[in-house]
Structure formats: structure tokens, C-alpha cells
Amino acid sequence: MTEFSDLERLAMRRALLIATQGLYSTGENPRVGACFIRDGEIVSEGFHKAPGLPHAEIEAIRAAGSSTLQGSTCVVTLEPCSHVGKTGPCARALIEVGVSRVVVAMVDPNPLVAGQGIQQLKDAGIDVVVGLYRKEAERLNPGFVSRMTKSRPWIWVKSAASLDGKIAMADGESQWITGLDARLDVQRLRARCQALVTGIDTVFADNPRLTVRHEEAGLTLPDGIDASQPLRVILDTRGRLPETGALFEADGPILWVTGSIQDHPLAQSGRIEQWVAPLKNDRIDLHSVMIELANRSINEVLVEAGPRLIGQYISEGLVDRGVLYLAPKLLGQAARSLYDIAPAQLADAPEIFIEEIRGVGEDLRLDWTLRTRA
């Protein structure tokens, strides 16, 4: 087993912590933190802020200022890149500043890197060790890992219900089942995702904006980084999207997914983009939509929809993490139920694992995963 010093462990925990400062801003890129250590202390640190800006290692090198990093150890949450993208290769930069050791949490799942950065460092005579807090580093970037290894984003599914599992009264009234704290928590969940997915039925029922209210939710972005809105994806098999509504009043891109070519004034004007998806059982093929979003460099997706669409995601195993907010209310048997799934018998019922339960204001938040995922 590889031995790591106490200082290396401390520095990696610090690197993981500062990497979270990019939680809402790194977009298609991974969230990465880096620290340089020498003479028994952390001498410099940095994290990746946003696409097109320096990677964490470069930020930490610049933060060192005039201090020499010759002979230091770089502790970084993700393998240093070896290719030229929007920025230069970090492995080469580490070689040039003269580090003697690099401690890496996880190998980069990107095929353009995938061990090549580590090998480049080793070829330069640098001691490289991998695996310190690997699981924590992977949890920091579930979407990037999923997109690189499964060719689809990490899929969050959010729901809100009363304690008896109802999402709305019989007449459709549903605002608001949960309290303010839970609704602000949803804003944080939206902000970490690059796309929000809903169905046309939800558009008609709720007239949603589907935007992130950064200031209201108290979301902090790195200095110099402007807030941006996720891509809003509307699944609309038969092209029923209205021409007006809150969706179009809010800034941000909209992808209109239909089952066939449809005319729409907002598509003609360029306000929305239409993408025609293949059908499966006369419904939009969700797998193809997720692959398309991955092709658009989207790492994390949040599905906020009605019971029918969410039921389809569950039935097809397309839930990586479910988030259910339970309000201390009882809506009764006439109210509308949570998920539209219909297992023929108990043995066919989807099984879940509850990962976490915590209070959010007066409500409960349950995080769950499917025992079998696509």
C-alpha cells in the first residue's frame, strides 16, 4: 500500500475543499483543487474556476508568486492534463517548476489524458503516487466521470411531496408543498447542473421559469465569474410547446426536444433550439436525449418533472441520484401521487437505497439511488 505523509493527507483534504469553490462555475470541466507543499507546510494553493481559465495547478503556481517551487510536492485532486485544450498542459508546467513529487487523488477518466499526464511526469523523473482520497475526488465530479466513462451525464431527479407521498391536490394545486428552505436547496441543486430537464405537461401545469436564482439562494461564485443559466430542456413529443410563458421571459438557452420536425415561431427566431429525438414506444427515447446532452459537454442534469416523466426515468434505470423533499403535510387519498410507475407485482417494484436523510428547514430531504442503474 502506498504511504502518504500526514501533510500530504492534510493538503489533499484542503485541495478537495477548495475545489468545491468551483461547484457552480466549472461547467463542462471537472472541479479540481491543488496544493504545493514544502518544508512541512502548504505554500500555495489554487482551484479551477471556469472553462477557459487556468487549471488548478496553474492557479497554484501563480499563487506562489516569487517563491520557488523547486523540489516541492504538488497535491492535486485530478491527474494533471497532458494535452493542449483551452489551456496548456499542466503536467509540462509541473515539470518546468521542478516539483519532485506529485500526489494525485484520481486518474483522469478523459481519454485524452487517462494516465498520459502521470506517465509524462514519471518520464521526467518525478515521483508520482495515485489514490489518496480517490473516492472523495470522484464524488466531487460525478458528472464528468459519468460523461467520460458512460457517455451520458450524471442524472439527478428531484421531487417534492407531502408525507403521504402526494405531489398536488386533486385539482393540480401544488405551490407550495415544501417550505422556503427546501426551495432554496433546490436552487443549489440546479446551480451545480448544466441542464434542467422537464416535460411539456409540467410546462402547462406549472408555467415554470426553470432558472437559478443565485442571489436569492446565496450562491457564491469565484471572483470575476459571472452567473450563468443552465440549458433548459423541454421534452415535447408532439410539439405542443406554447409561444408564451415564464420559460421565455427568463434569460438562458432552451432546447426543445420533439419526436418529429415541428414549426414554432421561437425556433424560427432563434430563441429556442429544436432537436428531434428518436422515439421508443411512441415516447421520446430518454437514453438518446442523455447521450445528446453528453455530446454537448453537459456533466450533470437535473430532472424536474411530473410523475409520468420521472416514472419513465425510474423505470429505465436512468437515475443516478434521486432527491425527494418531504413536507410535513397530509394531502389525502384524492391528491395526486408521486411517481407514475406500475410494477405488476411486488417483486417487480424498483428497489432503492436511501443514501442520506436530513432536515431542510421544516422539511426532510431524502437522497436515494436505484439499486440497478443504466
mmCIF file of C-alpha atoms in Angstrom:
data_model
loop_
_atom_site.group_PDB
_atom_site.id
_atom_site.type_symbol
_atom_site.label_atom_id
_atom_site.label_comp_id
_atom_site.label_asym_id
_atom_site.label_seq_id
_atom_site.Cartn_x
_atom_site.Cartn_y
_atom_site.Cartn_z
ATOM 1 C CA MET A 1 0.000 0.000 0.000
ATOM 2 C CA THR A 2 1.279 3.464 -0.884
ATOM 3 C CA GLU A 3 2.232 5.512 2.148
ATOM 4 C CA PHE A 4 1.223 9.139 2.331
ATOM 5 C CA SER A 5 2.514 11.613 4.873
ATOM 6 C CA ASP A 6 0.191 13.404 7.271
ATOM 7 C CA LEU A 7 0.930 16.659 5.465
ATOM 8 C CA GLU A 8 0.010 15.119 2.114
ATOM 9 C CA ARG A 9 -3.271 13.912 3.574
ATOM 10 C CA LEU A 10 -3.949 17.353 5.005
ATOM 11 C CA ALA A 11 -3.075 19.018 1.700
ATOM 12 C CA MET A 12 -5.353 16.679 -0.252
ATOM 13 C CA ARG A 13 -8.261 17.405 2.070
ATOM 14 C CA ARG A 14 -7.541 21.085 1.564
ATOM 15 C CA ALA A 15 -7.393 20.623 -2.223
ATOM 16 C CA LEU A 16 -10.748 18.817 -2.201
ATOM 17 C CA LEU A 17 -12.255 21.610 -0.102
ATOM 18 C CA ILE A 18 -11.066 24.479 -2.279
ATOM 19 C CA ALA A 19 -12.143 22.584 -5.418
ATOM 20 C CA THR A 20 -15.746 22.958 -4.234
ATOM 21 C CA GLN A 21 -15.436 26.709 -4.823
ATOM 22 C CA GLY A 22 -15.899 25.817 -8.488
ATOM 23 C CA LEU A 23 -19.013 23.741 -7.821
ATOM 24 C CA TYR A 24 -21.302 26.181 -9.643
ATOM 25 C CA SER A 25 -18.915 27.528 -12.270
ATOM 26 C CA THR A 26 -16.692 24.890 -13.891
ATOM 27 C CA GLY A 27 -19.362 23.870 -16.390
ATOM 28 C CA GLU A 28 -18.174 21.043 -18.629
ATOM 29 C CA ASN A 29 -14.819 20.898 -16.864
ATOM 30 C CA PRO A 30 -14.027 18.914 -13.718
ATOM 31 C CA ARG A 31 -13.805 20.590 -10.322
ATOM 32 C CA VAL A 32 -10.168 20.410 -9.284
ATOM 33 C CA GLY A 33 -8.046 21.725 -6.426
ATOM 34 C CA ALA A 34 -4.267 21.692 -5.999
ATOM 35 C CA CYS A 35 -1.783 22.492 -3.239
ATOM 36 C CA PHE A 36 2.012 22.727 -3.187
ATOM 37 C CA ILE A 37 3.775 21.627 -0.024
ATOM 38 C CA ARG A 38 7.376 22.087 1.055
ATOM 39 C CA ASP A 39 9.287 22.319 4.310
ATOM 40 C CA GLY A 40 6.394 20.967 6.335
ATOM 41 C CA GLU A 41 3.690 23.362 5.185
ATOM 42 C CA ILE A 42 1.287 24.223 2.389
ATOM 43 C CA VAL A 43 2.992 27.022 0.463
ATOM 44 C CA SER A 44 0.469 27.608 -2.338
ATOM 45 C CA GLU A 45 -2.975 26.523 -3.496
ATOM 46 C CA GLY A 46 -5.423 27.024 -6.330
ATOM 47 C CA PHE A 47 -8.590 25.676 -7.905
ATOM 48 C CA HIS A 48 -10.157 25.633 -11.352
ATOM 49 C CA LYS A 49 -12.732 28.405 -11.648
ATOM 50 C CA ALA A 50 -14.382 28.166 -15.064
ATOM 51 C CA PRO A 51 -13.927 26.847 -18.607
ATOM 52 C CA GLY A 52 -11.127 28.616 -20.470
ATOM 53 C CA LEU A 53 -9.437 29.736 -17.258
ATOM 54 C CA PRO A 54 -6.254 28.200 -15.805
ATOM 55 C CA HIS A 55 -6.428 24.765 -14.262
ATOM 56 C CA ALA A 56 -5.896 24.284 -10.543
ATOM 57 C CA GLU A 57 -2.165 23.527 -10.823
ATOM 58 C CA ILE A 58 -1.525 26.691 -12.823
ATOM 59 C CA GLU A 59 -3.545 28.770 -10.356
ATOM 60 C CA ALA A 60 -1.450 27.357 -7.520
ATOM 61 C CA ILE A 61 1.803 28.021 -9.393
ATOM 62 C CA ARG A 62 0.787 31.637 -9.965
ATOM 63 C CA ALA A 63 -0.301 31.989 -6.338
ATOM 64 C CA ALA A 64 3.208 31.032 -5.258
ATOM 65 C CA GLY A 65 4.413 34.344 -6.665
ATOM 66 C CA SER A 66 8.163 34.718 -6.463
ATOM 67 C CA SER A 67 8.547 31.733 -4.134
ATOM 68 C CA THR A 68 10.339 28.851 -5.780
ATOM 69 C CA LEU A 69 8.525 25.541 -6.083
ATOM 70 C CA GLN A 70 11.715 23.638 -6.908
ATOM 71 C CA GLY A 71 11.693 20.342 -5.011
ATOM 72 C CA SER A 72 8.123 20.785 -3.734
ATOM 73 C CA THR A 73 5.267 18.282 -3.819
ATOM 74 C CA CYS A 74 2.115 19.029 -5.785
ATOM 75 C CA VAL A 75 -1.033 17.503 -4.290
ATOM 76 C CA VAL A 76 -3.914 17.562 -6.774
ATOM 77 C CA THR A 77 -7.387 16.041 -6.862
ATOM 78 C CA LEU A 78 -7.228 15.012 -10.549
ATOM 79 C CA GLU A 79 -4.410 13.806 -12.780
ATOM 80 C CA PRO A 80 -2.594 16.757 -14.392
ATOM 81 C CA CYS A 81 -3.575 17.111 -18.043
ATOM 82 C CA SER A 82 -1.076 16.315 -20.774
ATOM 83 C CA HIS A 83 -2.886 17.763 -23.794
ATOM 84 C CA VAL A 84 -3.434 21.260 -25.100
ATOM 85 C CA GLY A 85 -7.091 22.290 -24.868
ATOM 86 C CA LYS A 86 -8.283 25.776 -23.976
ATOM 87 C CA THR A 87 -5.262 25.971 -21.671
ATOM 88 C CA GLY A 88 -1.764 24.496 -21.751
ATOM 89 C CA PRO A 89 -0.789 21.083 -20.338
ATOM 90 C CA CYS A 90 -0.416 21.091 -16.557
ATOM 91 C CA ALA A 91 1.989 18.136 -16.498
ATOM 92 C CA ARG A 92 4.509 20.163 -18.502
ATOM 93 C CA ALA A 93 4.054 23.146 -16.162
ATOM 94 C CA LEU A 94 4.807 20.963 -13.124
ATOM 95 C CA ILE A 95 7.948 19.651 -14.786
ATOM 96 C CA GLU A 96 9.087 23.179 -15.576
ATOM 97 C CA VAL A 97 8.716 24.449 -11.988
ATOM 98 C CA GLY A 98 10.778 21.497 -10.771
ATOM 99 C CA VAL A 99 8.471 19.559 -8.463
ATOM 100 C CA SER A 100 9.958 16.362 -7.075
ATOM 101 C CA ARG A 101 6.720 14.537 -6.248
ATOM 102 C CA VAL A 102 3.084 14.652 -7.341
ATOM 103 C CA VAL A 103 0.278 13.126 -5.277
ATOM 104 C CA VAL A 104 -2.872 12.521 -7.332
ATOM 105 C CA ALA A 105 -6.297 11.592 -5.977
ATOM 106 C CA MET A 106 -7.697 10.032 -9.157
ATOM 107 C CA VAL A 107 -6.686 9.240 -12.723
ATOM 108 C CA ASP A 108 -8.405 11.456 -15.278
ATOM 109 C CA PRO A 109 -11.200 9.442 -16.989
ATOM 110 C CA ASN A 110 -10.897 11.679 -20.075
ATOM 111 C CA PRO A 111 -9.463 9.509 -22.878
ATOM 112 C CA LEU A 112 -7.339 12.486 -23.951
ATOM 113 C CA VAL A 113 -5.464 12.175 -20.652
ATOM 114 C CA ALA A 114 -6.200 8.800 -18.986
ATOM 115 C CA GLY A 115 -2.766 8.180 -17.471
ATOM 116 C CA GLN A 116 -0.745 10.117 -20.019
ATOM 117 C CA GLY A 117 -0.182 13.045 -17.660
ATOM 118 C CA ILE A 118 1.070 10.692 -14.963
ATOM 119 C CA GLN A 119 3.363 8.953 -17.413
ATOM 120 C CA GLN A 120 4.753 12.265 -18.661
ATOM 121 C CA LEU A 121 5.636 13.217 -15.101
ATOM 122 C CA LYS A 122 7.271 9.852 -14.438
ATOM 123 C CA ASP A 123 9.266 10.104 -17.667
ATOM 124 C CA ALA A 124 10.655 13.383 -16.332
ATOM 125 C CA GLY A 125 11.923 11.608 -13.212
ATOM 126 C CA ILE A 126 9.170 12.857 -10.897
ATOM 127 C CA ASP A 127 7.800 10.564 -8.185
ATOM 128 C CA VAL A 128 4.062 10.137 -8.785
ATOM 129 C CA VAL A 129 1.613 8.378 -6.468
ATOM 130 C CA VAL A 130 -2.101 7.944 -7.081
ATOM 131 C CA GLY A 131 -5.140 7.110 -4.983
ATOM 132 C CA LEU A 132 -5.148 9.393 -1.947
ATOM 133 C CA TYR A 133 -8.847 10.154 -1.241
ATOM 134 C CA ARG A 134 -9.800 8.795 -4.656
ATOM 135 C CA LYS A 135 -13.455 8.184 -3.752
ATOM 136 C CA GLU A 136 -13.837 11.712 -2.408
ATOM 137 C CA ALA A 137 -12.379 13.108 -5.635
ATOM 138 C CA GLU A 138 -14.785 11.013 -7.711
ATOM 139 C CA ARG A 139 -17.740 12.231 -5.638
ATOM 140 C CA LEU A 140 -16.687 15.788 -6.429
ATOM 141 C CA ASN A 141 -17.105 15.136 -10.159
ATOM 142 C CA PRO A 142 -19.814 12.521 -10.703
ATOM 143 C CA GLY A 143 -20.952 14.095 -13.960
ATOM 144 C CA PHE A 144 -17.518 14.399 -15.527
ATOM 145 C CA VAL A 145 -16.743 10.791 -14.631
ATOM 146 C CA SER A 146 -20.110 9.599 -15.977
ATOM 147 C CA ARG A 147 -19.742 11.515 -19.240
ATOM 148 C CA MET A 148 -16.241 10.137 -19.829
ATOM 149 C CA THR A 149 -16.995 6.526 -18.872
ATOM 150 C CA LYS A 150 -20.692 6.069 -19.772
ATOM 151 C CA SER A 151 -21.115 8.726 -22.493
ATOM 152 C CA ARG A 152 -24.015 10.251 -20.594
ATOM 153 C CA PRO A 153 -24.351 12.845 -17.826
ATOM 154 C CA TRP A 154 -24.915 12.145 -14.166
ATOM 155 C CA ILE A 155 -28.699 12.333 -13.714
ATOM 156 C CA TRP A 156 -30.311 13.894 -10.673
ATOM 157 C CA VAL A 157 -34.077 13.512 -10.235
ATOM 158 C CA LYS A 158 -35.806 15.935 -7.888
ATOM 159 C CA SER A 159 -39.315 15.559 -6.433
ATOM 160 C CA ALA A 160 -41.311 17.172 -3.667
ATOM 161 C CA ALA A 161 -44.234 15.568 -1.884
ATOM 162 C CA SER A 162 -46.321 15.527 1.241
ATOM 163 C CA LEU A 163 -45.597 12.987 3.950
ATOM 164 C CA ASP A 164 -48.193 10.672 2.408
ATOM 165 C CA GLY A 165 -46.462 10.800 -0.979
ATOM 166 C CA LYS A 166 -48.691 13.281 -2.794
ATOM 167 C CA ILE A 167 -47.408 15.975 -5.141
ATOM 168 C CA ALA A 168 -50.559 18.053 -5.675
ATOM 169 C CA MET A 169 -54.178 18.357 -4.730
ATOM 170 C CA ALA A 170 -56.754 16.688 -6.959
ATOM 171 C CA ASP A 171 -57.250 19.935 -8.907
ATOM 172 C CA GLY A 172 -53.491 20.273 -9.517
ATOM 173 C CA GLU A 173 -52.719 22.870 -6.831
ATOM 174 C CA SER A 174 -49.120 22.294 -5.688
ATOM 175 C CA GLN A 175 -47.465 25.624 -4.795
ATOM 176 C CA TRP A 176 -46.043 25.345 -2.323
ATOM 177 C CA ILE A 177 -45.881 21.903 -0.742
ATOM 178 C CA THR A 178 -42.402 22.454 0.689
ATOM 179 C CA GLY A 179 -41.053 25.428 2.609
ATOM 180 C CA LEU A 180 -38.646 28.189 1.612
ATOM 181 C CA ASP A 181 -35.527 26.394 2.861
ATOM 182 C CA ALA A 182 -36.233 23.371 0.675
ATOM 183 C CA ARG A 183 -36.891 25.581 -2.339
ATOM 184 C CA LEU A 184 -33.562 27.364 -1.843
ATOM 185 C CA ASP A 185 -31.886 23.976 -1.544
ATOM 186 C CA VAL A 186 -33.312 23.153 -4.984
ATOM 187 C CA GLN A 187 -31.646 26.304 -6.303
ATOM 188 C CA ARG A 188 -28.281 24.974 -5.152
ATOM 189 C CA LEU A 189 -29.042 21.672 -6.822
ATOM 190 C CA ARG A 190 -29.944 23.430 -10.063
ATOM 191 C CA ALA A 191 -26.825 25.580 -9.940
ATOM 192 C CA ARG A 192 -24.434 22.626 -9.979
ATOM 193 C CA CYS A 193 -26.108 21.202 -13.092
ATOM 194 C CA GLN A 194 -25.544 22.318 -16.665
ATOM 195 C CA ALA A 195 -29.002 21.249 -17.854
ATOM 196 C CA LEU A 196 -32.502 21.108 -16.373
ATOM 197 C CA VAL A 197 -34.971 18.679 -17.936
ATOM 198 C CA THR A 198 -38.744 18.806 -17.736
ATOM 199 C CA GLY A 199 -41.722 17.627 -19.740
ATOM 200 C CA ILE A 200 -44.333 19.569 -21.647
ATOM 201 C CA ASP A 201 -47.034 18.567 -19.126
ATOM 202 C CA THR A 202 -45.101 20.363 -16.379
ATOM 203 C CA VAL A 203 -44.766 23.438 -18.609
ATOM 204 C CA PHE A 204 -48.552 23.561 -18.972
ATOM 205 C CA ALA A 205 -49.290 22.735 -15.325
ATOM 206 C CA ASP A 206 -46.740 24.945 -13.539
ATOM 207 C CA ASN A 207 -45.571 27.578 -16.061
ATOM 208 C CA PRO A 208 -42.017 27.246 -14.652
ATOM 209 C CA ARG A 209 -39.054 29.520 -15.305
ATOM 210 C CA LEU A 210 -36.529 26.754 -14.542
ATOM 211 C CA THR A 211 -33.732 29.166 -13.718
ATOM 212 C CA VAL A 212 -31.176 29.510 -10.956
ATOM 213 C CA ARG A 213 -31.747 32.464 -8.635
ATOM 214 C CA HIS A 214 -28.148 32.827 -7.490
ATOM 215 C CA GLU A 215 -28.552 35.891 -5.307
ATOM 216 C CA GLU A 216 -31.734 34.701 -3.614
ATOM 217 C CA ALA A 217 -30.129 31.352 -2.773
ATOM 218 C CA GLY A 218 -26.912 32.992 -1.551
ATOM 219 C CA LEU A 219 -24.767 31.129 -4.063
ATOM 220 C CA THR A 220 -21.133 32.213 -4.144
ATOM 221 C CA LEU A 221 -19.136 32.185 -7.377
ATOM 222 C CA PRO A 222 -15.372 32.662 -7.730
ATOM 223 C CA ASP A 223 -14.198 36.247 -8.086
ATOM 224 C CA GLY A 224 -14.616 37.556 -11.594
ATOM 225 C CA ILE A 225 -17.019 34.816 -12.682
ATOM 226 C CA ASP A 226 -20.472 35.858 -13.843
ATOM 227 C CA ALA A 227 -23.520 33.726 -13.094
ATOM 228 C CA SER A 228 -24.893 31.722 -15.999
ATOM 229 C CA GLN A 229 -28.067 29.747 -16.520
ATOM 230 C CA PRO A 230 -28.241 26.018 -17.292
ATOM 231 C CA LEU A 231 -29.650 24.738 -20.539
ATOM 232 C CA ARG A 232 -33.402 24.179 -20.150
ATOM 233 C CA VAL A 233 -34.506 21.028 -21.942
ATOM 234 C CA ILE A 234 -38.222 20.593 -22.727
ATOM 235 C CA LEU A 235 -39.330 17.091 -23.749
ATOM 236 C CA ASP A 236 -42.327 17.564 -26.025
ATOM 237 C CA THR A 237 -43.012 14.528 -28.211
ATOM 238 C CA ARG A 238 -45.807 16.069 -30.305
ATOM 239 C CA GLY A 239 -44.688 19.675 -30.388
ATOM 240 C CA ARG A 240 -47.243 21.333 -28.105
ATOM 241 C CA LEU A 241 -44.896 23.994 -26.677
ATOM 242 C CA PRO A 242 -46.746 27.304 -26.173
ATOM 243 C CA GLU A 243 -45.460 30.553 -27.639
ATOM 244 C CA THR A 244 -45.554 32.487 -24.365
ATOM 245 C CA GLY A 245 -44.795 31.735 -20.747
ATOM 246 C CA ALA A 246 -42.286 32.154 -17.940
ATOM 247 C CA LEU A 247 -39.764 29.925 -19.720
ATOM 248 C CA PHE A 248 -39.273 32.543 -22.432
ATOM 249 C CA GLU A 249 -39.304 35.531 -20.117
ATOM 250 C CA ALA A 250 -36.143 34.330 -18.391
ATOM 251 C CA ASP A 251 -32.690 34.538 -19.935
ATOM 252 C CA GLY A 252 -30.863 31.387 -20.909
ATOM 253 C CA PRO A 253 -30.819 28.763 -23.656
ATOM 254 C CA ILE A 254 -33.720 26.391 -24.296
ATOM 255 C CA LEU A 255 -33.535 23.051 -26.100
ATOM 256 C CA TRP A 256 -36.916 21.920 -27.421
ATOM 257 C CA VAL A 257 -36.844 18.138 -27.864
ATOM 258 C CA THR A 258 -39.573 16.775 -30.112
ATOM 259 C CA GLY A 259 -40.376 13.441 -31.732
ATOM 260 C CA SER A 260 -40.619 14.938 -35.218
ATOM 261 C CA ILE A 261 -39.859 18.181 -37.003
ATOM 262 C CA GLN A 262 -42.265 20.862 -35.781
ATOM 263 C CA ASP A 263 -42.794 24.521 -36.583
ATOM 264 C CA HIS A 264 -42.528 27.079 -33.819
ATOM 265 C CA PRO A 265 -42.097 30.853 -34.099
ATOM 266 C CA LEU A 266 -39.484 30.909 -31.320
ATOM 267 C CA ALA A 267 -37.444 28.254 -33.095
ATOM 268 C CA GLN A 268 -37.552 30.288 -36.284
ATOM 269 C CA SER A 269 -36.395 33.391 -34.400
ATOM 270 C CA GLY A 270 -33.573 31.512 -32.703
ATOM 271 C CA ARG A 271 -34.945 31.949 -29.164
ATOM 272 C CA ILE A 272 -35.139 28.182 -28.787
ATOM 273 C CA GLU A 273 -33.327 25.323 -30.496
ATOM 274 C CA GLN A 274 -35.229 22.282 -31.727
ATOM 275 C CA TRP A 275 -33.675 18.825 -31.580
ATOM 276 C CA VAL A 276 -35.597 15.838 -32.938
ATOM 277 C CA ALA A 277 -35.111 12.717 -30.833
ATOM 278 C CA PRO A 278 -35.818 9.119 -31.786
ATOM 279 C CA LEU A 279 -38.948 7.575 -30.291
ATOM 280 C CA LYS A 280 -39.305 4.461 -28.190
ATOM 281 C CA ASN A 281 -42.808 3.104 -27.595
ATOM 282 C CA ASP A 282 -44.178 6.359 -29.039
ATOM 283 C CA ARG A 283 -42.310 8.425 -26.456
ATOM 284 C CA ILE A 284 -39.025 10.311 -26.639
ATOM 285 C CA ASP A 285 -36.118 7.942 -26.090
ATOM 286 C CA LEU A 286 -34.565 9.218 -22.875
ATOM 287 C CA HIS A 287 -31.272 7.405 -23.458
ATOM 288 C CA SER A 288 -30.785 9.229 -26.747
ATOM 289 C CA VAL A 289 -31.528 12.568 -25.073
ATOM 290 C CA MET A 290 -28.931 11.912 -22.385
ATOM 291 C CA ILE A 291 -26.345 10.925 -24.996
ATOM 292 C CA GLU A 292 -27.087 14.137 -26.900
ATOM 293 C CA LEU A 293 -26.585 16.189 -23.747
ATOM 294 C CA ALA A 294 -23.266 14.438 -23.126
ATOM 295 C CA ASN A 295 -22.261 15.294 -26.691
ATOM 296 C CA ARG A 296 -22.955 18.912 -25.717
ATOM 297 C CA SER A 297 -20.410 18.561 -22.881
ATOM 298 C CA ILE A 298 -23.022 18.529 -20.126
ATOM 299 C CA ASN A 299 -21.856 16.750 -16.995
ATOM 300 C CA GLU A 300 -24.828 16.916 -14.635
ATOM 301 C CA VAL A 301 -28.548 17.008 -15.409
ATOM 302 C CA LEU A 302 -31.407 17.733 -13.046
ATOM 303 C CA VAL A 303 -34.796 16.302 -13.964
ATOM 304 C CA GLU A 304 -37.692 18.310 -12.510
ATOM 305 C CA ALA A 305 -40.884 16.927 -13.956
ATOM 306 C CA GLY A 306 -44.229 15.333 -13.291
ATOM 307 C CA PRO A 307 -44.914 11.769 -12.170
ATOM 308 C CA ARG A 308 -45.127 10.366 -15.699
ATOM 309 C CA LEU A 309 -41.726 11.532 -16.923
ATOM 310 C CA ILE A 310 -39.975 10.826 -13.639
ATOM 311 C CA GLY A 311 -41.595 7.397 -13.629
ATOM 312 C CA GLN A 312 -40.080 6.794 -17.062
ATOM 313 C CA TYR A 313 -36.615 7.770 -15.801
ATOM 314 C CA ILE A 314 -37.011 5.378 -12.863
ATOM 315 C CA SER A 315 -38.357 2.525 -14.980
ATOM 316 C CA GLU A 316 -35.455 2.850 -17.415
ATOM 317 C CA GLY A 317 -32.847 2.966 -14.657
ATOM 318 C CA LEU A 318 -31.797 6.497 -15.560
ATOM 319 C CA VAL A 319 -31.491 7.888 -12.046
ATOM 320 C CA ASP A 320 -28.048 8.282 -10.529
ATOM 321 C CA ARG A 321 -29.286 10.236 -7.537
ATOM 322 C CA GLY A 322 -32.831 10.960 -6.502
ATOM 323 C CA VAL A 323 -33.658 13.850 -4.192
ATOM 324 C CA LEU A 324 -37.052 13.790 -2.506
ATOM 325 C CA TYR A 325 -38.253 16.648 -0.307
ATOM 326 C CA LEU A 326 -40.961 15.551 2.111
ATOM 327 C CA ALA A 327 -43.184 18.203 3.653
ATOM 328 C CA PRO A 328 -44.966 17.758 6.992
ATOM 329 C CA LYS A 329 -48.385 17.770 5.338
ATOM 330 C CA LEU A 330 -51.008 15.134 4.570
ATOM 331 C CA LEU A 331 -52.896 15.732 1.311
ATOM 332 C CA GLY A 332 -55.136 12.668 1.409
ATOM 333 C CA GLN A 333 -56.122 9.923 -0.990
ATOM 334 C CA ALA A 334 -57.707 12.178 -3.630
ATOM 335 C CA ALA A 335 -54.428 14.047 -4.164
ATOM 336 C CA ARG A 336 -52.036 13.193 -6.995
ATOM 337 C CA SER A 337 -49.390 10.549 -6.392
ATOM 338 C CA LEU A 338 -45.632 10.919 -6.611
ATOM 339 C CA TYR A 339 -44.321 8.563 -9.312
ATOM 340 C CA ASP A 340 -46.180 7.099 -12.274
ATOM 341 C CA ILE A 341 -44.851 3.564 -12.228
ATOM 342 C CA ALA A 342 -46.875 0.369 -12.326
ATOM 343 C CA PRO A 343 -44.975 -2.774 -11.318
ATOM 344 C CA ALA A 344 -47.106 -5.868 -11.903
ATOM 345 C CA GLN A 345 -46.137 -7.368 -8.572
ATOM 346 C CA LEU A 346 -44.050 -6.546 -5.524
ATOM 347 C CA ALA A 347 -41.044 -8.384 -6.910
ATOM 348 C CA ASP A 348 -41.039 -6.030 -9.911
ATOM 349 C CA ALA A 349 -41.008 -2.844 -7.840
ATOM 350 C CA PRO A 350 -37.850 -0.755 -8.346
ATOM 351 C CA GLU A 351 -35.598 -1.036 -5.317
ATOM 352 C CA ILE A 352 -33.819 1.974 -3.920
ATOM 353 C CA PHE A 353 -31.116 2.614 -1.372
ATOM 354 C CA ILE A 354 -31.540 5.640 0.885
ATOM 355 C CA GLU A 355 -28.156 7.355 0.987
ATOM 356 C CA GLU A 356 -28.969 10.209 3.347
ATOM 357 C CA ILE A 357 -31.805 11.804 5.291
ATOM 358 C CA ARG A 358 -31.503 15.313 6.662
ATOM 359 C CA GLY A 359 -33.690 18.189 7.682
ATOM 360 C CA VAL A 360 -34.049 21.221 5.416
ATOM 361 C CA GLY A 361 -35.999 23.778 7.386
ATOM 362 C CA GLU A 362 -39.319 22.161 8.288
ATOM 363 C CA ASP A 363 -38.985 19.553 5.533
ATOM 364 C CA LEU A 364 -36.971 16.383 5.081
ATOM 365 C CA ARG A 365 -34.567 15.732 2.233
ATOM 366 C CA LEU A 366 -34.073 12.087 1.255
ATOM 367 C CA ASP A 367 -31.233 11.275 -1.145
ATOM 368 C CA TRP A 368 -31.637 7.885 -2.799
ATOM 369 C CA THR A 369 -30.165 5.748 -5.536
ATOM 370 C CA LEU A 370 -31.591 2.946 -7.623
ATOM 371 C CA ARG A 371 -30.086 -0.417 -6.827
ATOM 372 C CA THR A 372 -29.881 -1.042 -10.569
ATOM 373 C CA ARG A 373 -28.931 1.864 -12.866
ATOM 374 C CA ALA A 374 -28.470 2.149 -16.600
#
